[in-house]
Amino acid sequence: AQTVTQSQPEMSVQEAETVTLSCTYDTSESDYYLFWYKQPPSRQMILVIRQEAYKQQNATENRFSVNFQKAAKSFSLKISDSQLGDAAMYFCAYSAPYGNKLVFGAGTILRVKS
Amino acid sequence: DTGVSQDPRHKITKRGQNVTFRCDPISEHNRLYWYRQTLGQGPEFLTYFQNEAQLEKSRLLSDRFSAERPKGSFSTLEIQRTEQGDSAMYLCASSWKRRGTGAYEQYFGPGTRLTVT
């Protein structure tokens, strides 16, 4: 069974600085998808970024980018120019292709200091 | 489109009562998923539908849980004889296949928070 591990329960970053959230996963599949979701306090889950395992190029979405290391089964999220609105719980998730379900990590709480 | 909606947003019930939650997906999405999230944890998959067909159920989905999507649009999740351990956030998500890839991006609703007293 696939598993997703987020080893940082909590991270802090100063406003306008850069922070990296870590995620590792375990799978025997060669083709899959990885996602980062953001869940602000008492608000719904929002998709931040997606990475296809068959793509070598790391995905980017504005201030958000990933470092995808397929051999190491590592998928970290970098947030540049952090803003107060980035404060949230961040979840890393795995999906098989033609996906039936997402497998989530336990999450990392990100605090942004002004 | 207003996104995935769920009703009710909060439900307090006494142990042993039955509860039913509703999810309305994004209209063009053919897949609908249910997850359960306990405080401080990531969501755990319960079940999913493609159109009206229920294609997978987790072992977490005991006999007391049943989900339906009768016309391939909205879905309901019913919990019979609720237990205190059922207290959680129940999340619904919907998706469709992104053209040109095998990716199904899931979009989540606000959730229904269930408290069993």
mmCIF file of N, CA and C in Angstrom, chain A:
data_model
loop_
_atom_site.group_PDB
_atom_site.id
_atom_site.type_symbol
_atom_site.label_atom_id
_atom_site.label_comp_id
_atom_site.label_asym_id
_atom_site.label_seq_id
_atom_site.Cartn_x
_atom_site.Cartn_y
_atom_site.Cartn_z
ATOM 1 N N ALA A 1 0.838 -1.195 0.000
ATOM 2 C CA ALA A 1 0.000 0.000 0.000
ATOM 3 C C ALA A 1 0.876 1.248 0.000
ATOM 4 N N GLN A 2 0.365 2.256 -0.672
ATOM 5 C CA GLN A 2 1.121 3.504 -0.728
ATOM 6 C C GLN A 2 1.005 4.253 0.595
ATOM 7 N N THR A 3 2.098 4.887 0.979
ATOM 8 C CA THR A 3 2.089 5.720 2.183
ATOM 9 C C THR A 3 2.744 7.050 1.877
ATOM 10 N N VAL A 4 2.334 8.060 2.610
ATOM 11 C CA VAL A 4 2.877 9.412 2.477
ATOM 12 C C VAL A 4 3.290 9.891 3.867
ATOM 13 N N THR A 5 4.501 10.410 3.964
ATOM 14 C CA THR A 5 5.027 10.838 5.254
ATOM 15 C C THR A 5 5.441 12.299 5.203
ATOM 16 N N GLN A 6 4.927 13.070 6.133
ATOM 17 C CA GLN A 6 5.361 14.454 6.311
ATOM 18 C C GLN A 6 5.981 14.529 7.696
ATOM 19 N N SER A 7 7.273 14.729 7.737
ATOM 20 C CA SER A 7 8.016 14.601 8.994
ATOM 21 C C SER A 7 8.062 15.884 9.806
ATOM 22 N N GLN A 8 7.542 16.967 9.255
ATOM 23 C CA GLN A 8 7.569 18.262 9.960
ATOM 24 C C GLN A 8 6.154 18.577 10.438
ATOM 25 N N PRO A 9 5.856 18.388 11.709
ATOM 26 C CA PRO A 9 4.500 18.696 12.179
ATOM 27 C C PRO A 9 4.179 20.188 12.073
ATOM 28 N N GLU A 10 5.221 21.026 12.235
ATOM 29 C CA GLU A 10 4.991 22.460 12.240
ATOM 30 C C GLU A 10 6.225 23.186 11.712
ATOM 31 N N MET A 11 5.986 24.244 10.942
ATOM 32 C CA MET A 11 7.068 25.076 10.435
ATOM 33 C C MET A 11 6.674 26.536 10.592
ATOM 34 N N SER A 12 7.698 27.392 10.741
ATOM 35 C CA SER A 12 7.454 28.828 10.810
ATOM 36 C C SER A 12 8.317 29.529 9.773
ATOM 37 N N VAL A 13 7.795 30.637 9.259
ATOM 38 C CA VAL A 13 8.545 31.420 8.289
ATOM 39 C C VAL A 13 8.219 32.890 8.498
ATOM 40 N N GLN A 14 9.207 33.725 8.270
ATOM 41 C CA GLN A 14 8.984 35.154 8.342
ATOM 42 C C GLN A 14 8.341 35.608 7.038
ATOM 43 N N GLU A 15 7.439 36.552 7.154
ATOM 44 C CA GLU A 15 6.807 37.121 5.969
ATOM 45 C C GLU A 15 7.885 37.549 4.968
ATOM 46 N N ALA A 16 7.641 37.247 3.683
ATOM 47 C CA ALA A 16 8.522 37.580 2.560
ATOM 48 C C ALA A 16 9.712 36.620 2.412
ATOM 49 N N GLU A 17 9.893 35.704 3.376
ATOM 50 C CA GLU A 17 10.970 34.729 3.272
ATOM 51 C C GLU A 17 10.473 33.479 2.544
ATOM 52 N N THR A 18 11.398 32.537 2.376
ATOM 53 C CA THR A 18 11.101 31.281 1.672
ATOM 54 C C THR A 18 11.103 30.124 2.660
ATOM 55 N N VAL A 19 10.200 29.196 2.462
ATOM 56 C CA VAL A 19 10.117 28.023 3.331
ATOM 57 C C VAL A 19 9.919 26.784 2.472
ATOM 58 N N THR A 20 10.453 25.670 2.934
ATOM 59 C CA THR A 20 10.305 24.397 2.221
ATOM 60 C C THR A 20 9.673 23.361 3.136
ATOM 61 N N LEU A 21 8.608 22.753 2.659
ATOM 62 C CA LEU A 21 7.918 21.697 3.394
ATOM 63 C C LEU A 21 8.276 20.348 2.760
ATOM 64 N N SER A 22 8.566 19.369 3.600
ATOM 65 C CA SER A 22 9.057 18.083 3.117
ATOM 66 C C SER A 22 7.958 17.029 3.036
ATOM 67 N N CYS A 23 8.145 16.108 2.112
ATOM 68 C CA CYS A 23 7.211 14.998 1.950
ATOM 69 C C CYS A 23 7.966 13.836 1.318
ATOM 70 N N THR A 24 7.789 12.662 1.870
ATOM 71 C CA THR A 24 8.292 11.451 1.221
ATOM 72 C C THR A 24 7.136 10.487 1.066
ATOM 73 N N TYR A 25 7.283 9.583 0.140
ATOM 74 C CA TYR A 25 6.202 8.648 -0.128
ATOM 75 C C TYR A 25 6.785 7.296 -0.479
ATOM 76 N N ASP A 26 5.951 6.312 -0.422
ATOM 77 C CA ASP A 26 6.389 4.958 -0.746
ATOM 78 C C ASP A 26 5.385 4.345 -1.709
ATOM 79 N N THR A 27 5.872 3.865 -2.825
ATOM 80 C CA THR A 27 5.028 3.200 -3.800
ATOM 81 C C THR A 27 5.884 2.287 -4.650
ATOM 82 N N SER A 28 5.279 1.246 -5.179
ATOM 83 C CA SER A 28 5.977 0.368 -6.111
ATOM 84 C C SER A 28 5.601 0.698 -7.548
ATOM 85 N N GLU A 29 4.716 1.678 -7.718
ATOM 86 C CA GLU A 29 4.294 2.084 -9.054
ATOM 87 C C GLU A 29 5.336 3.000 -9.680
ATOM 88 N N SER A 30 5.363 3.018 -11.007
ATOM 89 C CA SER A 30 6.267 3.928 -11.707
ATOM 90 C C SER A 30 5.550 5.170 -12.209
ATOM 91 N N ASP A 31 4.231 5.067 -12.331
ATOM 92 C CA ASP A 31 3.440 6.196 -12.802
ATOM 93 C C ASP A 31 2.441 6.575 -11.717
ATOM 94 N N TYR A 32 2.424 7.846 -11.360
ATOM 95 C CA TYR A 32 1.529 8.313 -10.285
ATOM 96 C C TYR A 32 1.516 9.834 -10.301
ATOM 97 N N TYR A 33 0.729 10.404 -9.420
ATOM 98 C CA TYR A 33 0.613 11.854 -9.319
ATOM 99 C C TYR A 33 0.791 12.258 -7.866
ATOM 100 N N LEU A 34 1.379 13.399 -7.690
ATOM 101 C CA LEU A 34 1.599 13.939 -6.351
ATOM 102 C C LEU A 34 0.990 15.329 -6.289
ATOM 103 N N PHE A 35 0.454 15.664 -5.134
ATOM 104 C CA PHE A 35 -0.239 16.928 -4.962
ATOM 105 C C PHE A 35 0.152 17.554 -3.624
ATOM 106 N N TRP A 36 0.076 18.867 -3.584
ATOM 107 C CA TRP A 36 0.075 19.598 -2.327
ATOM 108 C C TRP A 36 -1.264 20.317 -2.202
ATOM 109 N N TYR A 37 -1.900 20.124 -1.057
ATOM 110 C CA TYR A 37 -3.146 20.803 -0.733
ATOM 111 C C TYR A 37 -2.912 21.704 0.472
ATOM 112 N N LYS A 38 -3.648 22.806 0.491
ATOM 113 C CA LYS A 38 -3.599 23.770 1.594
ATOM 114 C C LYS A 38 -4.964 23.782 2.272
ATOM 115 N N GLN A 39 -4.963 23.716 3.601
ATOM 116 C CA GLN A 39 -6.216 23.783 4.361
ATOM 117 C C GLN A 39 -6.096 24.886 5.402
ATOM 118 N N PRO A 40 -6.608 26.084 5.100
ATOM 119 C CA PRO A 40 -6.585 27.166 6.096
ATOM 120 C C PRO A 40 -7.485 26.810 7.279
ATOM 121 N N PRO A 41 -7.280 27.433 8.412
ATOM 122 C CA PRO A 41 -8.098 27.130 9.583
ATOM 123 C C PRO A 41 -9.582 27.293 9.291
ATOM 124 N N SER A 42 -10.346 26.266 9.561
ATOM 125 C CA SER A 42 -11.806 26.280 9.403
ATOM 126 C C SER A 42 -12.255 26.586 7.986
ATOM 127 N N ARG A 43 -11.396 26.327 7.043
ATOM 128 C CA ARG A 43 -11.766 26.556 5.641
ATOM 129 C C ARG A 43 -11.440 25.322 4.825
ATOM 130 N N GLN A 44 -11.944 25.308 3.590
ATOM 131 C CA GLN A 44 -11.843 24.066 2.852
ATOM 132 C C GLN A 44 -10.487 23.880 2.195
ATOM 133 N N MET A 45 -10.218 22.638 1.849
ATOM 134 C CA MET A 45 -8.985 22.200 1.227
ATOM 135 C C MET A 45 -8.868 22.798 -0.186
ATOM 136 N N ILE A 46 -7.691 23.334 -0.471
ATOM 137 C CA ILE A 46 -7.449 23.961 -1.774
ATOM 138 C C ILE A 46 -6.247 23.282 -2.425
ATOM 139 N N LEU A 47 -6.387 22.923 -3.707
ATOM 140 C CA LEU A 47 -5.260 22.355 -4.440
ATOM 141 C C LEU A 47 -4.236 23.440 -4.739
ATOM 142 N N VAL A 48 -2.990 23.180 -4.360
ATOM 143 C CA VAL A 48 -1.919 24.154 -4.568
ATOM 144 C C VAL A 48 -1.139 23.852 -5.840
ATOM 145 N N ILE A 49 -0.739 22.584 -5.991
ATOM 146 C CA ILE A 49 0.129 22.241 -7.104
ATOM 147 C C ILE A 49 0.080 20.741 -7.357
ATOM 148 N N ARG A 50 0.342 20.338 -8.606
ATOM 149 C CA ARG A 50 0.313 18.932 -9.003
ATOM 150 C C ARG A 50 1.594 18.596 -9.757
ATOM 151 N N GLN A 51 2.075 17.368 -9.544
ATOM 152 C CA GLN A 51 3.258 16.880 -10.257
ATOM 153 C C GLN A 51 2.986 15.503 -10.828
ATOM 154 N N GLU A 52 3.221 15.332 -12.119
ATOM 155 C CA GLU A 52 3.130 14.001 -12.721
ATOM 156 C C GLU A 52 4.476 13.308 -12.595
ATOM 157 N N ALA A 53 4.465 12.045 -12.181
ATOM 158 C CA ALA A 53 5.721 11.332 -11.936
ATOM 159 C C ALA A 53 6.524 11.127 -13.209
ATOM 160 N N TYR A 54 5.854 11.106 -14.380
ATOM 161 C CA TYR A 54 6.571 10.868 -15.630
ATOM 162 C C TYR A 54 7.275 12.135 -16.138
ATOM 163 N N LYS A 55 6.989 13.250 -15.503
ATOM 164 C CA LYS A 55 7.626 14.501 -15.912
ATOM 165 C C LYS A 55 8.855 14.763 -15.054
ATOM 166 N N GLN A 56 9.973 15.036 -15.709
ATOM 167 C CA GLN A 56 11.189 15.359 -14.964
ATOM 168 C C GLN A 56 11.184 16.799 -14.470
ATOM 169 N N GLN A 57 10.484 17.654 -15.210
ATOM 170 C CA GLN A 57 10.467 19.073 -14.843
ATOM 171 C C GLN A 57 9.607 19.284 -13.611
ATOM 172 N N ASN A 58 10.133 20.048 -12.668
ATOM 173 C CA ASN A 58 9.389 20.352 -11.453
ATOM 174 C C ASN A 58 8.264 21.344 -11.743
ATOM 175 N N ALA A 59 7.099 21.083 -11.144
ATOM 176 C CA ALA A 59 5.953 21.964 -11.336
ATOM 177 C C ALA A 59 6.135 23.278 -10.581
ATOM 178 N N THR A 60 5.595 24.338 -11.151
ATOM 179 C CA THR A 60 5.583 25.634 -10.482
ATOM 180 C C THR A 60 4.213 26.268 -10.690
ATOM 181 N N GLU A 61 3.776 26.993 -9.669
ATOM 182 C CA GLU A 61 2.534 27.770 -9.736
ATOM 183 C C GLU A 61 2.771 29.062 -8.969
ATOM 184 N N ASN A 62 3.126 30.094 -9.700
ATOM 185 C CA ASN A 62 3.385 31.392 -9.088
ATOM 186 C C ASN A 62 4.465 31.257 -8.007
ATOM 187 N N ARG A 63 4.136 31.534 -6.737
ATOM 188 C CA ARG A 63 5.145 31.494 -5.669
ATOM 189 C C ARG A 63 5.419 30.089 -5.152
ATOM 190 N N PHE A 64 4.684 29.116 -5.675
ATOM 191 C CA PHE A 64 4.800 27.743 -5.196
ATOM 192 C C PHE A 64 5.548 26.893 -6.223
ATOM 193 N N SER A 65 6.506 26.129 -5.766
ATOM 194 C CA SER A 65 7.217 25.213 -6.646
ATOM 195 C C SER A 65 7.536 23.943 -5.872
ATOM 196 N N VAL A 66 7.812 22.883 -6.619
ATOM 197 C CA VAL A 66 8.141 21.620 -5.972
ATOM 198 C C VAL A 66 9.534 21.176 -6.390
ATOM 199 N N ASN A 67 10.117 20.343 -5.529
ATOM 200 C CA ASN A 67 11.353 19.647 -5.848
ATOM 201 C C ASN A 67 11.017 18.157 -5.817
ATOM 202 N N PHE A 68 10.850 17.589 -6.999
ATOM 203 C CA PHE A 68 10.440 16.205 -7.141
ATOM 204 C C PHE A 68 11.661 15.345 -7.424
ATOM 205 N N GLN A 69 11.961 14.450 -6.507
ATOM 206 C CA GLN A 69 13.092 13.537 -6.652
ATOM 207 C C GLN A 69 12.533 12.116 -6.687
ATOM 208 N N LYS A 70 12.313 11.605 -7.908
ATOM 209 C CA LYS A 70 11.597 10.328 -8.052
ATOM 210 C C LYS A 70 12.373 9.169 -7.426
ATOM 211 N N ALA A 71 13.674 9.124 -7.656
ATOM 212 C CA ALA A 71 14.455 8.005 -7.114
ATOM 213 C C ALA A 71 14.437 7.996 -5.597
ATOM 214 N N ALA A 72 14.474 9.150 -5.010
ATOM 215 C CA ALA A 72 14.451 9.274 -3.551
ATOM 216 C C ALA A 72 13.036 9.251 -3.000
ATOM 217 N N LYS A 73 12.037 9.269 -3.874
ATOM 218 C CA LYS A 73 10.624 9.314 -3.467
ATOM 219 C C LYS A 73 10.400 10.488 -2.523
ATOM 220 N N SER A 74 10.834 11.644 -2.998
ATOM 221 C CA SER A 74 10.731 12.858 -2.211
ATOM 222 C C SER A 74 10.002 13.922 -3.029
ATOM 223 N N PHE A 75 9.187 14.715 -2.366
ATOM 224 C CA PHE A 75 8.345 15.700 -3.056
ATOM 225 C C PHE A 75 8.154 16.887 -2.122
ATOM 226 N N SER A 76 9.051 17.857 -2.168
ATOM 227 C CA SER A 76 8.970 18.986 -1.249
ATOM 228 C C SER A 76 8.315 20.186 -1.927
ATOM 229 N N LEU A 77 7.722 21.031 -1.121
ATOM 230 C CA LEU A 77 7.035 22.238 -1.585
ATOM 231 C C LEU A 77 7.809 23.456 -1.108
ATOM 232 N N LYS A 78 8.157 24.340 -2.038
ATOM 233 C CA LYS A 78 8.820 25.585 -1.685
ATOM 234 C C LYS A 78 7.843 26.733 -1.897
ATOM 235 N N ILE A 79 7.715 27.542 -0.851
ATOM 236 C CA ILE A 79 6.874 28.733 -0.923
ATOM 237 C C ILE A 79 7.803 29.933 -0.850
ATOM 238 N N SER A 80 7.809 30.725 -1.897
ATOM 239 C CA SER A 80 8.653 31.915 -1.953
ATOM 240 C C SER A 80 7.844 33.141 -1.566
ATOM 241 N N ASP A 81 8.546 34.155 -1.048
ATOM 242 C CA ASP A 81 7.889 35.415 -0.692
ATOM 243 C C ASP A 81 6.627 35.147 0.151
ATOM 244 N N SER A 82 6.808 34.442 1.248
ATOM 245 C CA SER A 82 5.676 34.003 2.065
ATOM 246 C C SER A 82 4.793 35.175 2.481
ATOM 247 N N GLN A 83 3.497 34.903 2.461
ATOM 248 C CA GLN A 83 2.513 35.910 2.836
ATOM 249 C C GLN A 83 1.686 35.409 4.013
ATOM 250 N N LEU A 84 1.082 36.343 4.731
ATOM 251 C CA LEU A 84 0.281 35.958 5.893
ATOM 252 C C LEU A 84 -0.817 34.975 5.503
ATOM 253 N N GLY A 85 -1.348 35.127 4.309
ATOM 254 C CA GLY A 85 -2.402 34.241 3.822
ATOM 255 C C GLY A 85 -1.937 32.829 3.525
ATOM 256 N N ASP A 86 -0.633 32.601 3.560
ATOM 257 C CA ASP A 86 -0.125 31.242 3.342
ATOM 258 C C ASP A 86 -0.230 30.383 4.597
ATOM 259 N N ALA A 87 -0.510 31.010 5.721
ATOM 260 C CA ALA A 87 -0.633 30.245 6.964
ATOM 261 C C ALA A 87 -1.779 29.254 6.863
ATOM 262 N N ALA A 88 -1.456 27.988 7.075
ATOM 263 C CA ALA A 88 -2.443 26.924 6.893
ATOM 264 C C ALA A 88 -1.802 25.598 7.238
ATOM 265 N N MET A 89 -2.613 24.545 7.191
ATOM 266 C CA MET A 89 -2.100 23.180 7.213
ATOM 267 C C MET A 89 -1.873 22.775 5.766
ATOM 268 N N TYR A 90 -0.703 22.212 5.498
ATOM 269 C CA TYR A 90 -0.382 21.759 4.150
ATOM 270 C C TYR A 90 -0.287 20.240 4.141
ATOM 271 N N PHE A 91 -0.984 19.653 3.177
ATOM 272 C CA PHE A 91 -0.992 18.198 3.042
ATOM 273 C C PHE A 91 -0.353 17.797 1.723
ATOM 274 N N CYS A 92 0.495 16.803 1.793
ATOM 275 C CA CYS A 92 1.043 16.148 0.621
ATOM 276 C C CYS A 92 0.159 14.940 0.328
ATOM 277 N N ALA A 93 -0.104 14.668 -0.939
ATOM 278 C CA ALA A 93 -0.999 13.558 -1.286
ATOM 279 C C ALA A 93 -0.507 12.842 -2.530
ATOM 280 N N TYR A 94 -0.810 11.558 -2.580
ATOM 281 C CA TYR A 94 -0.409 10.666 -3.678
ATOM 282 C C TYR A 94 -1.663 10.101 -4.328
ATOM 283 N N SER A 95 -1.581 9.932 -5.645
ATOM 284 C CA SER A 95 -2.666 9.277 -6.361
ATOM 285 C C SER A 95 -2.097 8.426 -7.481
ATOM 286 N N ALA A 96 -2.654 7.251 -7.650
ATOM 287 C CA ALA A 96 -2.322 6.430 -8.805
ATOM 288 C C ALA A 96 -2.937 7.076 -10.046
ATOM 289 N N PRO A 97 -2.448 6.719 -11.238
ATOM 290 C CA PRO A 97 -3.062 7.279 -12.437
ATOM 291 C C PRO A 97 -4.493 6.799 -12.594
ATOM 292 N N TYR A 98 -5.304 7.599 -13.279
ATOM 293 C CA TYR A 98 -6.733 7.331 -13.406
ATOM 294 C C TYR A 98 -7.302 7.116 -12.002
ATOM 295 N N GLY A 99 -6.868 8.031 -11.147
ATOM 296 C CA GLY A 99 -6.889 7.844 -9.711
ATOM 297 C C GLY A 99 -8.251 7.576 -9.119
ATOM 298 N N ASN A 100 -8.244 6.687 -8.190
ATOM 299 C CA ASN A 100 -9.442 6.415 -7.441
ATOM 300 C C ASN A 100 -9.446 7.166 -6.118
ATOM 301 N N LYS A 101 -8.329 7.376 -5.511
ATOM 302 C CA LYS A 101 -8.324 8.022 -4.203
ATOM 303 C C LYS A 101 -7.003 8.749 -4.002
ATOM 304 N N LEU A 102 -7.037 9.679 -3.080
ATOM 305 C CA LEU A 102 -5.824 10.342 -2.623
ATOM 306 C C LEU A 102 -5.396 9.714 -1.301
ATOM 307 N N VAL A 103 -4.090 9.509 -1.186
ATOM 308 C CA VAL A 103 -3.498 9.081 0.083
ATOM 309 C C VAL A 103 -2.752 10.287 0.635
ATOM 310 N N PHE A 104 -3.152 10.728 1.820
ATOM 311 C CA PHE A 104 -2.613 11.958 2.396
ATOM 312 C C PHE A 104 -1.563 11.671 3.459
ATOM 313 N N GLY A 105 -0.638 12.619 3.608
ATOM 314 C CA GLY A 105 0.227 12.634 4.770
ATOM 315 C C GLY A 105 -0.508 13.255 5.950
ATOM 316 N N ALA A 106 0.184 13.322 7.078
ATOM 317 C CA ALA A 106 -0.433 13.832 8.306
ATOM 318 C C ALA A 106 -0.502 15.347 8.348
ATOM 319 N N GLY A 107 0.211 16.006 7.449
ATOM 320 C CA GLY A 107 0.125 17.453 7.362
ATOM 321 C C GLY A 107 1.242 18.182 8.081
ATOM 322 N N THR A 108 1.505 19.403 7.641
ATOM 323 C CA THR A 108 2.445 20.317 8.281
ATOM 324 C C THR A 108 1.741 21.641 8.496
ATOM 325 N N ILE A 109 1.741 22.106 9.734
ATOM 326 C CA ILE A 109 1.169 23.424 10.026
ATOM 327 C C ILE A 109 2.217 24.479 9.684
ATOM 328 N N LEU A 110 1.862 25.420 8.830
ATOM 329 C CA LEU A 110 2.769 26.509 8.489
ATOM 330 C C LEU A 110 2.285 27.790 9.164
ATOM 331 N N ARG A 111 3.167 28.391 9.943
ATOM 332 C CA ARG A 111 2.879 29.681 10.583
ATOM 333 C C ARG A 111 3.722 30.744 9.903
ATOM 334 N N VAL A 112 3.102 31.873 9.606
ATOM 335 C CA VAL A 112 3.797 32.975 8.948
ATOM 336 C C VAL A 112 3.843 34.143 9.930
ATOM 337 N N LYS A 113 5.049 34.613 10.215
ATOM 338 C CA LYS A 113 5.243 35.691 11.180
ATOM 339 C C LYS A 113 5.389 37.016 10.458
ATOM 340 N N SER A 114 4.727 38.046 10.983
ATOM 341 C CA SER A 114 4.843 39.375 10.376
ATOM 342 C C SER A 114 5.947 40.173 11.033
#
